[in-house]
Structures are given as structure tokens and as C-alpha cells.
Tab-separated table of C-alpha atoms in Angstrom:
chain	number	residue	atom	x	y	z
Q	942	MET	CA	10.136	1.932	-12.198
Q	943	GLY	CA	6.450	2.379	-12.720
Q	944	GLN	CA	6.112	-1.028	-14.324
Q	945	ASN	CA	3.692	-3.520	-12.898
Q	946	GLN	CA	5.264	-6.823	-12.009
Q	947	SER	CA	3.362	-10.038	-11.785
Q	948	ASP	CA	3.839	-12.386	-8.849
Q	949	GLU	CA	6.001	-14.541	-11.119
Q	950	ASP	CA	8.437	-11.695	-11.843
Q	951	GLU	CA	9.101	-10.755	-8.215
Q	952	GLU	CA	12.202	-11.792	-6.326
Q	953	VAL	CA	11.989	-13.881	-3.173
Q	954	GLU	CA	11.494	-11.248	-0.476
Q	955	LEU	CA	13.656	-11.142	2.626
Q	956	SER	CA	10.500	-11.510	4.722
Q	957	ASP	CA	9.868	-14.839	2.948
Q	958	ILE	CA	13.243	-16.306	3.943
Q	959	GLN	CA	12.466	-17.094	7.616
Q	960	PRO	CA	9.232	-19.035	6.905
Q	961	LEU	CA	10.971	-20.685	3.961
Q	962	TYR	CA	13.830	-21.756	6.226
Q	963	THR	CA	11.349	-23.059	8.815
Q	964	SER	CA	9.555	-25.090	6.137
Q	965	PHE	CA	12.848	-26.373	4.752
Q	966	MET	CA	14.017	-27.522	8.185
Q	967	ARG	CA	10.637	-29.141	8.898
Q	968	GLU	CA	10.946	-31.170	5.678
Q	969	CYS	CA	14.722	-31.677	5.951
Q	970	PRO	CA	15.850	-31.645	9.597
Q	971	SER	CA	19.396	-32.514	8.523
Q	972	GLY	CA	19.631	-29.225	6.618
Q	973	ALA	CA	20.014	-31.090	3.353
Q	974	LEU	CA	17.308	-32.161	0.945
Q	975	HIS	CA	17.952	-35.674	-0.331
Q	976	LEU	CA	16.499	-37.264	-3.437
Q	977	HIS	CA	13.802	-39.222	-1.543
Q	978	GLU	CA	12.585	-36.006	0.135
Q	979	PHE	CA	12.685	-34.203	-3.205
Q	980	ARG	CA	10.471	-36.900	-4.715
Q	981	LYS	CA	7.959	-36.288	-1.921
Q	982	ILE	CA	7.889	-32.569	-2.662
Q	983	PHE	CA	7.071	-33.242	-6.297
Q	984	GLY	CA	4.405	-35.774	-5.358
Q	985	VAL	CA	6.214	-38.786	-6.797
Q	986	GLN	CA	5.816	-41.718	-4.449
Q	987	SER	CA	5.972	-44.686	-6.801
Q	988	THR	CA	9.162	-46.527	-7.477
Q	989	SER	CA	8.823	-46.822	-11.243
Q	990	GLU	CA	12.144	-46.656	-13.045
Q	991	VAL	CA	10.847	-43.927	-15.356
Q	992	GLU	CA	9.728	-41.639	-12.560
Q	993	ALA	CA	12.909	-42.313	-10.605
Q	994	MET	CA	15.044	-41.312	-13.603
Q	995	TYR	CA	13.016	-38.143	-14.171
Q	996	MET	CA	13.154	-37.097	-10.523
Q	997	GLU	CA	16.882	-37.718	-10.391
Q	998	THR	CA	17.324	-35.537	-13.483
Q	999	LEU	CA	15.293	-32.718	-11.921
Q	1000	PHE	CA	17.096	-33.112	-8.600
Q	1001	LYS	CA	20.496	-32.823	-10.275
Q	1002	SER	CA	19.388	-29.672	-12.084
Q	1003	PHE	CA	18.818	-27.963	-8.709
Q	1004	ASP	CA	21.935	-29.440	-7.059
Q	1005	THR	CA	24.225	-26.794	-8.510
Q	1006	ASN	CA	27.327	-27.754	-6.518
Q	1007	ARG	CA	26.872	-31.456	-7.403
Q	1008	ASP	CA	27.152	-32.775	-3.825
Q	1009	ASN	CA	24.033	-34.991	-4.144
Q	1010	VAL	CA	21.987	-32.898	-1.716
Q	1011	ILE	CA	20.110	-29.639	-2.082
Q	1012	ASP	CA	21.147	-27.193	0.610
Q	1013	PHE	CA	19.067	-24.231	1.735
Q	1014	MET	CA	20.499	-21.781	-0.820
Q	1015	GLU	CA	19.859	-24.222	-3.666
Q	1016	PHE	CA	16.373	-24.734	-2.224
Q	1017	VAL	CA	15.695	-20.973	-2.252
Q	1018	ALA	CA	16.830	-20.791	-5.881
Q	1019	ALA	CA	14.548	-23.728	-6.750
Q	1020	VAL	CA	11.584	-22.200	-4.924
Q	1021	HIS	CA	12.157	-18.900	-6.682
Q	1022	LEU	CA	12.335	-20.601	-10.068
Q	1023	VAL	CA	9.229	-22.721	-9.481
Q	1024	LEU	CA	7.089	-20.029	-7.882
Q	1025	ARG	CA	8.308	-16.814	-9.404
Q	1026	GLY	CA	10.723	-17.590	-12.182
Q	1027	ASN	CA	9.853	-15.914	-15.433
Q	1028	LEU	CA	9.313	-17.893	-18.591
Q	1029	GLU	CA	12.860	-17.353	-19.814
Q	1030	ASP	CA	14.342	-18.646	-16.547
Q	1031	ARG	CA	12.095	-21.712	-16.601
Q	1032	LEU	CA	13.000	-22.447	-20.213
Q	1033	ARG	CA	16.733	-22.133	-19.425
Q	1034	TRP	CA	16.230	-24.578	-16.558
Q	1035	SER	CA	14.282	-26.942	-18.836
Q	1036	PHE	CA	17.112	-26.800	-21.369
Q	1037	LYS	CA	19.544	-27.723	-18.593
Q	1038	VAL	CA	17.380	-30.721	-17.668
Q	1039	TYR	CA	17.276	-31.923	-21.284
Q	1040	ASP	CA	21.033	-31.330	-21.787
Q	1041	SER	CA	22.231	-34.411	-19.918
Q	1042	ASP	CA	25.836	-34.156	-21.130
Q	1043	ASP	CA	26.099	-30.409	-20.349
Q	1044	ASN	CA	27.523	-29.543	-23.763
Q	1045	GLY	CA	25.102	-26.688	-24.417
Q	1046	LYS	CA	23.337	-28.491	-27.289
Q	1047	LEU	CA	20.505	-30.991	-27.368
Q	1048	ASP	CA	20.719	-34.036	-29.589
Q	1049	LYS	CA	17.850	-36.375	-30.425
Q	1050	HIS	CA	18.936	-38.930	-27.829
Q	1051	GLU	CA	18.768	-36.367	-24.996
Q	1052	VAL	CA	15.408	-34.979	-26.100
Q	1053	LYS	CA	13.885	-38.419	-26.682
Q	1054	ARG	CA	15.042	-39.580	-23.224
Q	1055	ILE	CA	13.070	-36.823	-21.465
Q	1056	ILE	CA	10.119	-36.982	-23.881
Q	1057	ARG	CA	9.826	-40.744	-23.283
Q	1058	ILE	CA	9.633	-40.127	-19.541
Q	1059	ILE	CA	7.094	-37.299	-19.930
Q	1060	CYS	CA	4.921	-39.462	-22.196
Q	1061	GLN	CA	4.941	-42.291	-19.666
Q	1062	LEU	CA	4.187	-39.973	-16.759
Q	1063	LYS	CA	1.387	-38.174	-18.593
Q	1064	LYS	CA	0.124	-41.362	-20.232
Q	1065	ASN	CA	0.356	-39.514	-23.550
Q	1066	ASN	CA	-0.217	-42.010	-26.351
Q	1067	ASN	CA	-1.221	-39.643	-29.184
Q	1068	MET	CA	2.288	-39.698	-30.628
Q	1069	THR	CA	5.297	-41.887	-29.944
Q	1070	PRO	CA	8.354	-40.339	-28.264
Q	1071	THR	CA	10.201	-40.706	-31.578
Q	1072	GLU	CA	7.447	-38.843	-33.449
Q	1073	ILE	CA	7.413	-36.105	-30.813
Q	1074	CYS	CA	11.196	-35.817	-30.889
Q	1075	ASP	CA	11.218	-35.644	-34.697
Q	1076	ARG	CA	8.579	-32.912	-34.648
Q	1077	ILE	CA	10.527	-30.932	-32.028
Q	1078	PHE	CA	13.648	-31.076	-34.169
Q	1079	GLU	CA	11.679	-30.197	-37.294
Q	1080	LEU	CA	10.324	-27.076	-35.588
Q	1081	LEU	CA	13.346	-25.996	-33.510
Q	1082	ASP	CA	16.532	-27.062	-35.282
Q	1083	GLU	CA	16.690	-24.003	-37.532
Q	1084	ASN	CA	20.133	-24.701	-39.015
Q	1085	LYS	CA	19.365	-28.430	-39.430
Q	1086	ASP	CA	22.626	-29.540	-37.777
Q	1087	GLY	CA	20.914	-32.262	-35.744
Q	1088	GLN	CA	21.285	-30.313	-32.508
Q	1089	ILE	CA	19.195	-27.693	-30.744
Q	1090	SER	CA	21.073	-24.756	-29.259
Q	1091	LEU	CA	19.810	-22.802	-26.263
Q	1092	SER	CA	18.738	-19.929	-28.521
Q	1093	GLU	CA	16.851	-22.298	-30.866
Q	1094	PHE	CA	15.215	-23.882	-27.814
Q	1095	MET	CA	14.172	-20.538	-26.303
Q	1096	GLU	CA	12.915	-18.990	-29.533
Q	1097	GLY	CA	11.149	-22.109	-30.760
Q	1098	ALA	CA	9.380	-22.757	-27.476
Q	1099	GLN	CA	7.961	-19.248	-27.455
Q	1100	LYS	CA	6.657	-19.535	-31.047
Q	1101	ASP	CA	4.642	-22.754	-30.672
Q	1102	ALA	CA	2.224	-23.600	-27.838
Q	1103	TRP	CA	2.574	-27.378	-28.368
Q	1104	ILE	CA	6.360	-27.123	-28.125
Q	1105	MET	CA	6.115	-24.832	-25.109
Q	1106	ASP	CA	3.908	-27.314	-23.290
Q	1107	LEU	CA	6.428	-30.101	-23.847
Q	1108	LEU	CA	9.607	-28.176	-23.195
Q	1109	LYS	CA	8.783	-26.167	-20.092
Q	1110	LEU	CA	8.619	-29.315	-17.923
Q	1111	ASP	CA	5.358	-28.697	-16.126
Q	1112	THR	CA	5.790	-30.155	-12.659
Q	1113	ASN	CA	3.639	-30.513	-9.579
Q	1114	ALA	CA	6.074	-28.521	-7.439
Q	1115	ARG	CA	4.307	-25.153	-7.692
Q	1116	GLY	CA	1.216	-26.519	-5.936
Q	1117	TRP	CA	3.272	-28.244	-3.248
Q	1118	PHE	CA	5.331	-25.147	-2.503
Q	1119	ARG	CA	2.279	-22.898	-2.365
Q	1120	GLU	CA	0.416	-25.312	-0.082
Q	1121	ASN	CA	3.318	-26.036	2.242
Q	1122	LEU	CA	4.804	-22.566	2.382
Q	1123	GLY	CA	1.469	-20.855	2.992
Q	1124	LYS	CA	1.371	-18.999	-0.318
Q	1125	LYS	CA	-1.826	-18.005	-2.035
Q	1126	THR	CA	-2.401	-19.235	-5.567
């Protein structure tokens, strides 16, 4: 009590649920958000293999019951994370996206796979994906076991702005949600 909360720290309010449901049903009349609709939300319209792989990875991270659609409750959780999730929540989600085999550790293959996609999407040619991956492991893999744990990921991302920028998976969804759900930026 008595603490000021930023917009990002607030929960989704009950009064936000009805307009959110209306928006969800307008975008997804079937009551289920499919991958092609999800791509639209994130502003990805091209059919490049790289973007398709990235969007599928993000989609699966929100599809918590693994039924290949995002239902309204999963949508609310995604909206909350994108619009109001705190840094820790967003980093945990990013870790989940990187951790393609769900073993709770990131290896170089998993990190390089996402970094390669990010580099292609951002047209980042300053460093190769291998160089970026090597630098990430150099900075985050504290025990030098060739894997990054969730705690190494969280702590390392918060210590280095360059790492944070790469790991937090900056997406276009925040702008889309704010525009389409009538939120103020």
C-alpha cells in the first residue's frame, strides 16, 4: 500500500475485460486465435521462412495448453504480458521462447536459432549470429557449463543493456494492442 505503480505493473482490470473480449471476437469470430491471425496482430504479413518460424515460436509461447489456438484466457494473459507485464515477467517469457526443448536451460543452438531470426528481421549486420551468441554466453554463462539457466538469463539481462535489448524480444505487439484496444500510450 502507498506505493505508486506504473501502468506496466498494474493487473488487467475487470472493466477492461468486456472491451478486450469484444476486440478479441472482432479479430477472431471463431473464439480462437489462429497462427495467421496472430501474425496479423504482430504486423507480420510476409511469408518469409524466418518470420514464419519466429511467429510460430511466439505463438506457441502463448498457447499454454498446446492446442494450436490461443483462446480468450490465453489472449488475456498475452495482452497483460505485452501491455503491463513487468520486466521480470517479460524476461521469463523470453526465456521460454528461447528454450525450444523446454528443459529449463538454453544451449548455444537454441540461442543462435532465435538470434539468427532477430538479426534477419532487424537487418542487423554489425555482428554475425554466431558472434552474438558467443558474446551472450560469455556474459551470461557464469558457471561456464555451456548452458544458460533461467537465473543466469534474468540476472545477466538486467546487468547489460546490449544483452537486455537482445533477450527481451522487442515485438510490435504493444503498439497493435494499444491501437486496437483503445489504450493510450
